[in-house]
CSV table of N, CA, C and O in Angstrom, one decimal:
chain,number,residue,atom,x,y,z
A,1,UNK,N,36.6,29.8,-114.7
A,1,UNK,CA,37.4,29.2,-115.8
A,1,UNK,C,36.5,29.0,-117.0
A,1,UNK,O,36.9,29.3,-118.1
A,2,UNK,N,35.2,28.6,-116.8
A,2,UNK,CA,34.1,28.4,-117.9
A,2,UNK,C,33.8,29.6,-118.5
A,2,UNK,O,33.8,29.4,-119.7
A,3,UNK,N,33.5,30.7,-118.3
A,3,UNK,CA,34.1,31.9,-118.4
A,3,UNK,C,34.5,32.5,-119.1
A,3,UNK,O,33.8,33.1,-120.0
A,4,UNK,N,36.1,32.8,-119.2
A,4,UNK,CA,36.9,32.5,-120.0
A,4,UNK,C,37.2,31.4,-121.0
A,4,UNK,O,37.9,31.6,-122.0
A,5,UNK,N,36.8,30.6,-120.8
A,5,UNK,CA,37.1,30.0,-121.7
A,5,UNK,C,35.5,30.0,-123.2
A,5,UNK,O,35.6,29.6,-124.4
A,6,UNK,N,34.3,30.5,-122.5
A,6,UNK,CA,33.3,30.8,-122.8
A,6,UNK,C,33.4,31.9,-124.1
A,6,UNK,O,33.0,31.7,-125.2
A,7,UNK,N,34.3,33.3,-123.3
A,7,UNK,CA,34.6,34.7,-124.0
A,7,UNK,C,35.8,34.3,-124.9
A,7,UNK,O,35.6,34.8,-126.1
A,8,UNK,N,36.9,33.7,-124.8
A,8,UNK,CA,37.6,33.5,-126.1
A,8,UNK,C,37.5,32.3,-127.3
A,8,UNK,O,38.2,32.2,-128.3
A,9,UNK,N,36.4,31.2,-126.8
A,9,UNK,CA,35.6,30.8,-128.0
A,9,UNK,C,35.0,31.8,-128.9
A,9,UNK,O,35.3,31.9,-130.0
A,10,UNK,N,34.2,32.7,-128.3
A,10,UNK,CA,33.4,33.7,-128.7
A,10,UNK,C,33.7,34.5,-129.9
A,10,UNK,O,33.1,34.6,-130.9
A,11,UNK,N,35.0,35.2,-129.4
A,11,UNK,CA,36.6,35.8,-129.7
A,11,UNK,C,37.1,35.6,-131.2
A,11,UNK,O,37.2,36.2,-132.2
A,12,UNK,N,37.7,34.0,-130.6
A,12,UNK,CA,37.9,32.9,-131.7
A,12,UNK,C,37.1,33.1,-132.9
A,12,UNK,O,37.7,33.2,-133.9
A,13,UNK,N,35.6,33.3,-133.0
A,13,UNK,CA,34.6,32.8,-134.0
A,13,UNK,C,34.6,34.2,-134.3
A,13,UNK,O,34.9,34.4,-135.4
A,14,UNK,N,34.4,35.2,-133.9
A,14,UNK,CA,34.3,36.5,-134.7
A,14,UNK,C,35.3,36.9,-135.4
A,14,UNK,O,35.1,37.5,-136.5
A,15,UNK,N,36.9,36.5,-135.0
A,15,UNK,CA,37.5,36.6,-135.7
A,15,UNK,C,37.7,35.8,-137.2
A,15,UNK,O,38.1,36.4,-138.2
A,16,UNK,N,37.4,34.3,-137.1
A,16,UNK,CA,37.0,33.9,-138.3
A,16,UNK,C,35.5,34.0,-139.0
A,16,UNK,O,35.2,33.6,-140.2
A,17,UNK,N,34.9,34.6,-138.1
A,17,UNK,CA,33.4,35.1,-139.4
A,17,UNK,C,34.5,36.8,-140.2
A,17,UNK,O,34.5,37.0,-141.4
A,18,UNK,N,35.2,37.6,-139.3
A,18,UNK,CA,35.6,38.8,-139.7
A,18,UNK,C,36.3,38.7,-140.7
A,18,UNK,O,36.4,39.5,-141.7
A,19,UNK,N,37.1,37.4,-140.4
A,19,UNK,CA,38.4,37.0,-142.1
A,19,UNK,C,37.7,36.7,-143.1
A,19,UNK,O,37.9,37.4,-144.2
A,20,UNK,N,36.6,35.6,-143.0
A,20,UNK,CA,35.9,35.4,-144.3
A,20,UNK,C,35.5,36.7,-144.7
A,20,UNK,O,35.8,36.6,-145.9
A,21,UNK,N,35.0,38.0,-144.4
A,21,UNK,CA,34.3,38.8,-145.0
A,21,UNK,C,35.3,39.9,-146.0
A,21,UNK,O,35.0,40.5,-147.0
A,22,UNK,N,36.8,39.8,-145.2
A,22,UNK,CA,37.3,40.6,-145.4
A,22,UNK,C,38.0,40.0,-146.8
A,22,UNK,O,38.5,40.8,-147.6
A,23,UNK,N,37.9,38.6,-147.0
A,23,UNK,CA,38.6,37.8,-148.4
A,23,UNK,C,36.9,38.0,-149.3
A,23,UNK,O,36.8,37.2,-150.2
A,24,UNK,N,36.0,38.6,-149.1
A,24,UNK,CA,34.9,38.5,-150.0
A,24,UNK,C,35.3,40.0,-151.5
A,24,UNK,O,35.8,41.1,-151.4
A,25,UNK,N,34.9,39.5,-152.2
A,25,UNK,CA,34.7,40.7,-153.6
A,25,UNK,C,33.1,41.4,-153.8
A,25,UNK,O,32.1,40.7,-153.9
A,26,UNK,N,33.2,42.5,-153.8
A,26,UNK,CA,31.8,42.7,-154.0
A,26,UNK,C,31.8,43.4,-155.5
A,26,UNK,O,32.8,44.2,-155.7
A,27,UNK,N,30.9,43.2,-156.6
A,27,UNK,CA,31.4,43.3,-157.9
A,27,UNK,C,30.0,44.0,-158.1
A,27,UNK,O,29.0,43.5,-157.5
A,28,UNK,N,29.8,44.7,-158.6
A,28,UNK,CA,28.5,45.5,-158.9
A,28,UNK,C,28.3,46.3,-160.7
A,28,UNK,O,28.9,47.3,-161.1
A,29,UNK,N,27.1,45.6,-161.5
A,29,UNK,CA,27.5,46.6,-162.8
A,29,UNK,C,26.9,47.5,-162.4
A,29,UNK,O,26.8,47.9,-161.3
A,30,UNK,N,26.3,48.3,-163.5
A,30,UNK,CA,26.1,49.9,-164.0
A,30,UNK,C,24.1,49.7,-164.7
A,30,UNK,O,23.4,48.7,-164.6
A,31,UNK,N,23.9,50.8,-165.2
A,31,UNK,CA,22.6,50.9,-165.5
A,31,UNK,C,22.6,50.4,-167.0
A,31,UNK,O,21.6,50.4,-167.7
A,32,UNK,N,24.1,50.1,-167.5
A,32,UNK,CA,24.3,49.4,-169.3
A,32,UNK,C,24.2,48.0,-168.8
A,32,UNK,O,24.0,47.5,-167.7
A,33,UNK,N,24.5,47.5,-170.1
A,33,UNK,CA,24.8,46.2,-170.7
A,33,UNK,C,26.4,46.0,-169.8
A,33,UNK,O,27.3,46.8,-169.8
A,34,UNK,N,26.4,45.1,-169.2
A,34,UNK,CA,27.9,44.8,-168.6
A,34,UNK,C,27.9,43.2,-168.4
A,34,UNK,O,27.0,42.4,-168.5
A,35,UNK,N,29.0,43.2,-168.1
A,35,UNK,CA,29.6,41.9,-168.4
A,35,UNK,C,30.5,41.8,-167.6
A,35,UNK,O,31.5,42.4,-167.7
A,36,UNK,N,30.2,40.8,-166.4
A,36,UNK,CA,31.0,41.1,-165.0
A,36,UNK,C,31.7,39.6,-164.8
A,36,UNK,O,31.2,38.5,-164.8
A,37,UNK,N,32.9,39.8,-164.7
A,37,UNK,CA,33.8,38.8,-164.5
A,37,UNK,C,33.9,38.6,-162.7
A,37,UNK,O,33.8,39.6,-161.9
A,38,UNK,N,34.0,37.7,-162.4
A,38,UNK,CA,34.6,37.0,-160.9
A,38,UNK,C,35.8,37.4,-160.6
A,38,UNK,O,36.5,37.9,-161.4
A,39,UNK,N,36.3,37.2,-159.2
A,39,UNK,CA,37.9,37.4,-158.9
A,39,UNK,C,38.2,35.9,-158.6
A,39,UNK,O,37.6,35.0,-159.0
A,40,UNK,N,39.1,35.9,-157.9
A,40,UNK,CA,39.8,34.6,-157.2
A,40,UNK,C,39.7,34.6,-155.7
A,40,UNK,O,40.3,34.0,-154.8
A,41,UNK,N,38.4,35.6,-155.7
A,41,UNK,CA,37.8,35.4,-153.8
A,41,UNK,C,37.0,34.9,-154.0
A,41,UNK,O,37.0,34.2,-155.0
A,42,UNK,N,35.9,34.9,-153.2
A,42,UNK,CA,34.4,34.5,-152.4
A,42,UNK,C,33.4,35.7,-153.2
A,42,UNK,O,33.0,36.4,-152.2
A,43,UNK,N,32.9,36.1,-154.0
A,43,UNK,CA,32.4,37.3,-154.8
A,43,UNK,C,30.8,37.4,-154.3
A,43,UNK,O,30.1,36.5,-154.1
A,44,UNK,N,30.6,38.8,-154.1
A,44,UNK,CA,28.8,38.9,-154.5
A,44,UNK,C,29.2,39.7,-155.8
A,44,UNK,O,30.1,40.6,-156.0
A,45,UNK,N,28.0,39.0,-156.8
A,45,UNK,CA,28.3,39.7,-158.0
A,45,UNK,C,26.9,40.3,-158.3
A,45,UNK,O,26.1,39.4,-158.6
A,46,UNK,N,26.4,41.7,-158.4
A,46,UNK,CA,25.1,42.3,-158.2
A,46,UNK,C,25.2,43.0,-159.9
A,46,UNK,O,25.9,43.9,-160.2
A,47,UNK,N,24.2,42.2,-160.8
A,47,UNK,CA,23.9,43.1,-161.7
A,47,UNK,C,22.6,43.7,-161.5
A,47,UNK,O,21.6,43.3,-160.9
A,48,UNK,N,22.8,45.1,-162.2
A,48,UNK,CA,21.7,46.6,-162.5
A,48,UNK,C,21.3,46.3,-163.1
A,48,UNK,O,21.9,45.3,-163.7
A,49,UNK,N,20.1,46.7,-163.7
A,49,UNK,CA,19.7,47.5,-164.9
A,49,UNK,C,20.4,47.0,-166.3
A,49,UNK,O,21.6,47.1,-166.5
A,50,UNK,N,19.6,46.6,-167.1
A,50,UNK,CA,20.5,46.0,-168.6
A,50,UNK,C,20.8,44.7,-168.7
A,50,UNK,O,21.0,44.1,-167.6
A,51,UNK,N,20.8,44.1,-169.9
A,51,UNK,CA,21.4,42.9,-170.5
A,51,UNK,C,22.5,42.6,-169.8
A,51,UNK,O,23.5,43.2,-170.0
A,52,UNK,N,22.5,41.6,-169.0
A,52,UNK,CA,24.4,41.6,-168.2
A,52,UNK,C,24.7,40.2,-168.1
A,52,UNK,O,23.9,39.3,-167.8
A,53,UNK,N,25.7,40.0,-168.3
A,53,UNK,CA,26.2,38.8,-168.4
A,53,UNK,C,27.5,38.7,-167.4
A,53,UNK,O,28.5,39.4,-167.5
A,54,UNK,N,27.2,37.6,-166.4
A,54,UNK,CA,27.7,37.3,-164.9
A,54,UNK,C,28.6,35.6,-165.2
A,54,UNK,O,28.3,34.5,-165.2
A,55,UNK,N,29.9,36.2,-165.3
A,55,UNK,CA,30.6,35.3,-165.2
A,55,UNK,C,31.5,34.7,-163.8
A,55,UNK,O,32.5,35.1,-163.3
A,56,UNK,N,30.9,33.8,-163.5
A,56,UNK,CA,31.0,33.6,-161.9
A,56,UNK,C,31.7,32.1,-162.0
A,56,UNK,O,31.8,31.7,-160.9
A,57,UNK,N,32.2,31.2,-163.1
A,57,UNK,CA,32.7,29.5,-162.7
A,57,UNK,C,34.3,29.6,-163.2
A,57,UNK,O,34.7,28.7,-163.9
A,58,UNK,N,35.3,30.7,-162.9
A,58,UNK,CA,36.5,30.8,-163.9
A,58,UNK,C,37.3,30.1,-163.2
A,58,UNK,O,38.2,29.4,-163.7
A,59,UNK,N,37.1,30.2,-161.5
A,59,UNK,CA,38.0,29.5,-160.4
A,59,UNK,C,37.3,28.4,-160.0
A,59,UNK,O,36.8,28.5,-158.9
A,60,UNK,N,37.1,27.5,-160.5
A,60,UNK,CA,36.4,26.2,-159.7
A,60,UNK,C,37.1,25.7,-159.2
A,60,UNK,O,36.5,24.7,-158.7
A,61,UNK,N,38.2,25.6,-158.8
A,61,UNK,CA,39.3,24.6,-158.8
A,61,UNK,C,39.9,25.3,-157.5
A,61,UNK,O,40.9,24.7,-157.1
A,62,UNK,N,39.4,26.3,-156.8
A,62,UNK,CA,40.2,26.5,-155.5
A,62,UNK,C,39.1,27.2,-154.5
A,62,UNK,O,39.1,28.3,-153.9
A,63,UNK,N,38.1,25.8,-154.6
A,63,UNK,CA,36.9,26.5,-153.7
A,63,UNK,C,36.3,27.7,-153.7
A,63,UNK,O,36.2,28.3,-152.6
A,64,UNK,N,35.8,28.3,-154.9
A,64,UNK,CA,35.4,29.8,-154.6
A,64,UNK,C,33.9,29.5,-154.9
A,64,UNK,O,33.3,29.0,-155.9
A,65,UNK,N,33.5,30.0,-153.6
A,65,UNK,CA,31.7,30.4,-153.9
A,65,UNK,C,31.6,31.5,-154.1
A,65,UNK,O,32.2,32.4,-153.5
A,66,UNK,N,30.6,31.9,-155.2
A,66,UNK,CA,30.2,32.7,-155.7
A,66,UNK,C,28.6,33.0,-154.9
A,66,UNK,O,28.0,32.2,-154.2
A,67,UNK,N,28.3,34.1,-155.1
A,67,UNK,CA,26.6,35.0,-155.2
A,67,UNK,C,26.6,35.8,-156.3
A,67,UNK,O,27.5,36.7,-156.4
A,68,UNK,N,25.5,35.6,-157.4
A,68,UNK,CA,25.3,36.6,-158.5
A,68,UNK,C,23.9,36.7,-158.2
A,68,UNK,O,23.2,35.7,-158.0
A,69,UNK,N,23.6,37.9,-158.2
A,69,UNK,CA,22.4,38.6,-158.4
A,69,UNK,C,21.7,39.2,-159.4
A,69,UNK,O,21.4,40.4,-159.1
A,70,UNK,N,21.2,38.7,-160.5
A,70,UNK,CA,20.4,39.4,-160.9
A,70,UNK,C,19.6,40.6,-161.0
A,70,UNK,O,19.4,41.2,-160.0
A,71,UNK,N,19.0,41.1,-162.1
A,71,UNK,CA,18.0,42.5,-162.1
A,71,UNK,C,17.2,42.3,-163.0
A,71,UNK,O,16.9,41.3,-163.7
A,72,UNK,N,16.7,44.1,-163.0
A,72,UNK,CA,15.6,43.9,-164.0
A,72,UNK,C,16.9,43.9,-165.6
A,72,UNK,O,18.1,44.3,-165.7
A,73,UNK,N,16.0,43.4,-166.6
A,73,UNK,CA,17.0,43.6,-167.7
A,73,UNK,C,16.8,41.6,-167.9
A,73,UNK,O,16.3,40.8,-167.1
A,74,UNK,N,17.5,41.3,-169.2
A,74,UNK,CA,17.8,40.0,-169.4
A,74,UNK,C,18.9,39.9,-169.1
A,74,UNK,O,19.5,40.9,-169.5
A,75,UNK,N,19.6,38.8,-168.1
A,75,UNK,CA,20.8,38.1,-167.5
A,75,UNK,C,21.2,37.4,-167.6
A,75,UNK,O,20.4,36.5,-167.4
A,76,UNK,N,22.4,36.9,-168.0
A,76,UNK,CA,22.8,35.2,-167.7
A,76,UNK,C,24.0,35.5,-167.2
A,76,UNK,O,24.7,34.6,-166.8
């Protein structure tokens, strides 16, 4: 019975590590100047190359964690 009950804890947790991933945005600029907005998920937001400006605080209000990444180039 420990067991089973061992393998669908297990189960349980992969399927909620698998949902979180699947509600994430992956947002990526270009080798220009871009200017990358957020969604209303969980975002990685990866800028390239160039001046880029990473707008990541638009949804504060309904728990959304953000990742912005930086590059070479000036960023904010």
């Amino acid at each position: 019975m420990r067991r089973v009950t061992l393998v669908l804890t297990a189960m349980a947790m992969m399927v909620a590590l698998f949902a979180v991933v699947a509600y994430a945005a992956e947002i990526t600029g270009t080798d220009a100047d871009d200017e990358l907005w957020e969604s209303n998920r969980n975002d990685q937001i990866h800028a390239l190359v160039g001046d880029d400006t990473i707008n990541a605080n638009n949804f504060q209000n309904i728990n959304d964690r953000d990742r912005a990444h930086g590059n070479k180039g000036d960023d904010t």
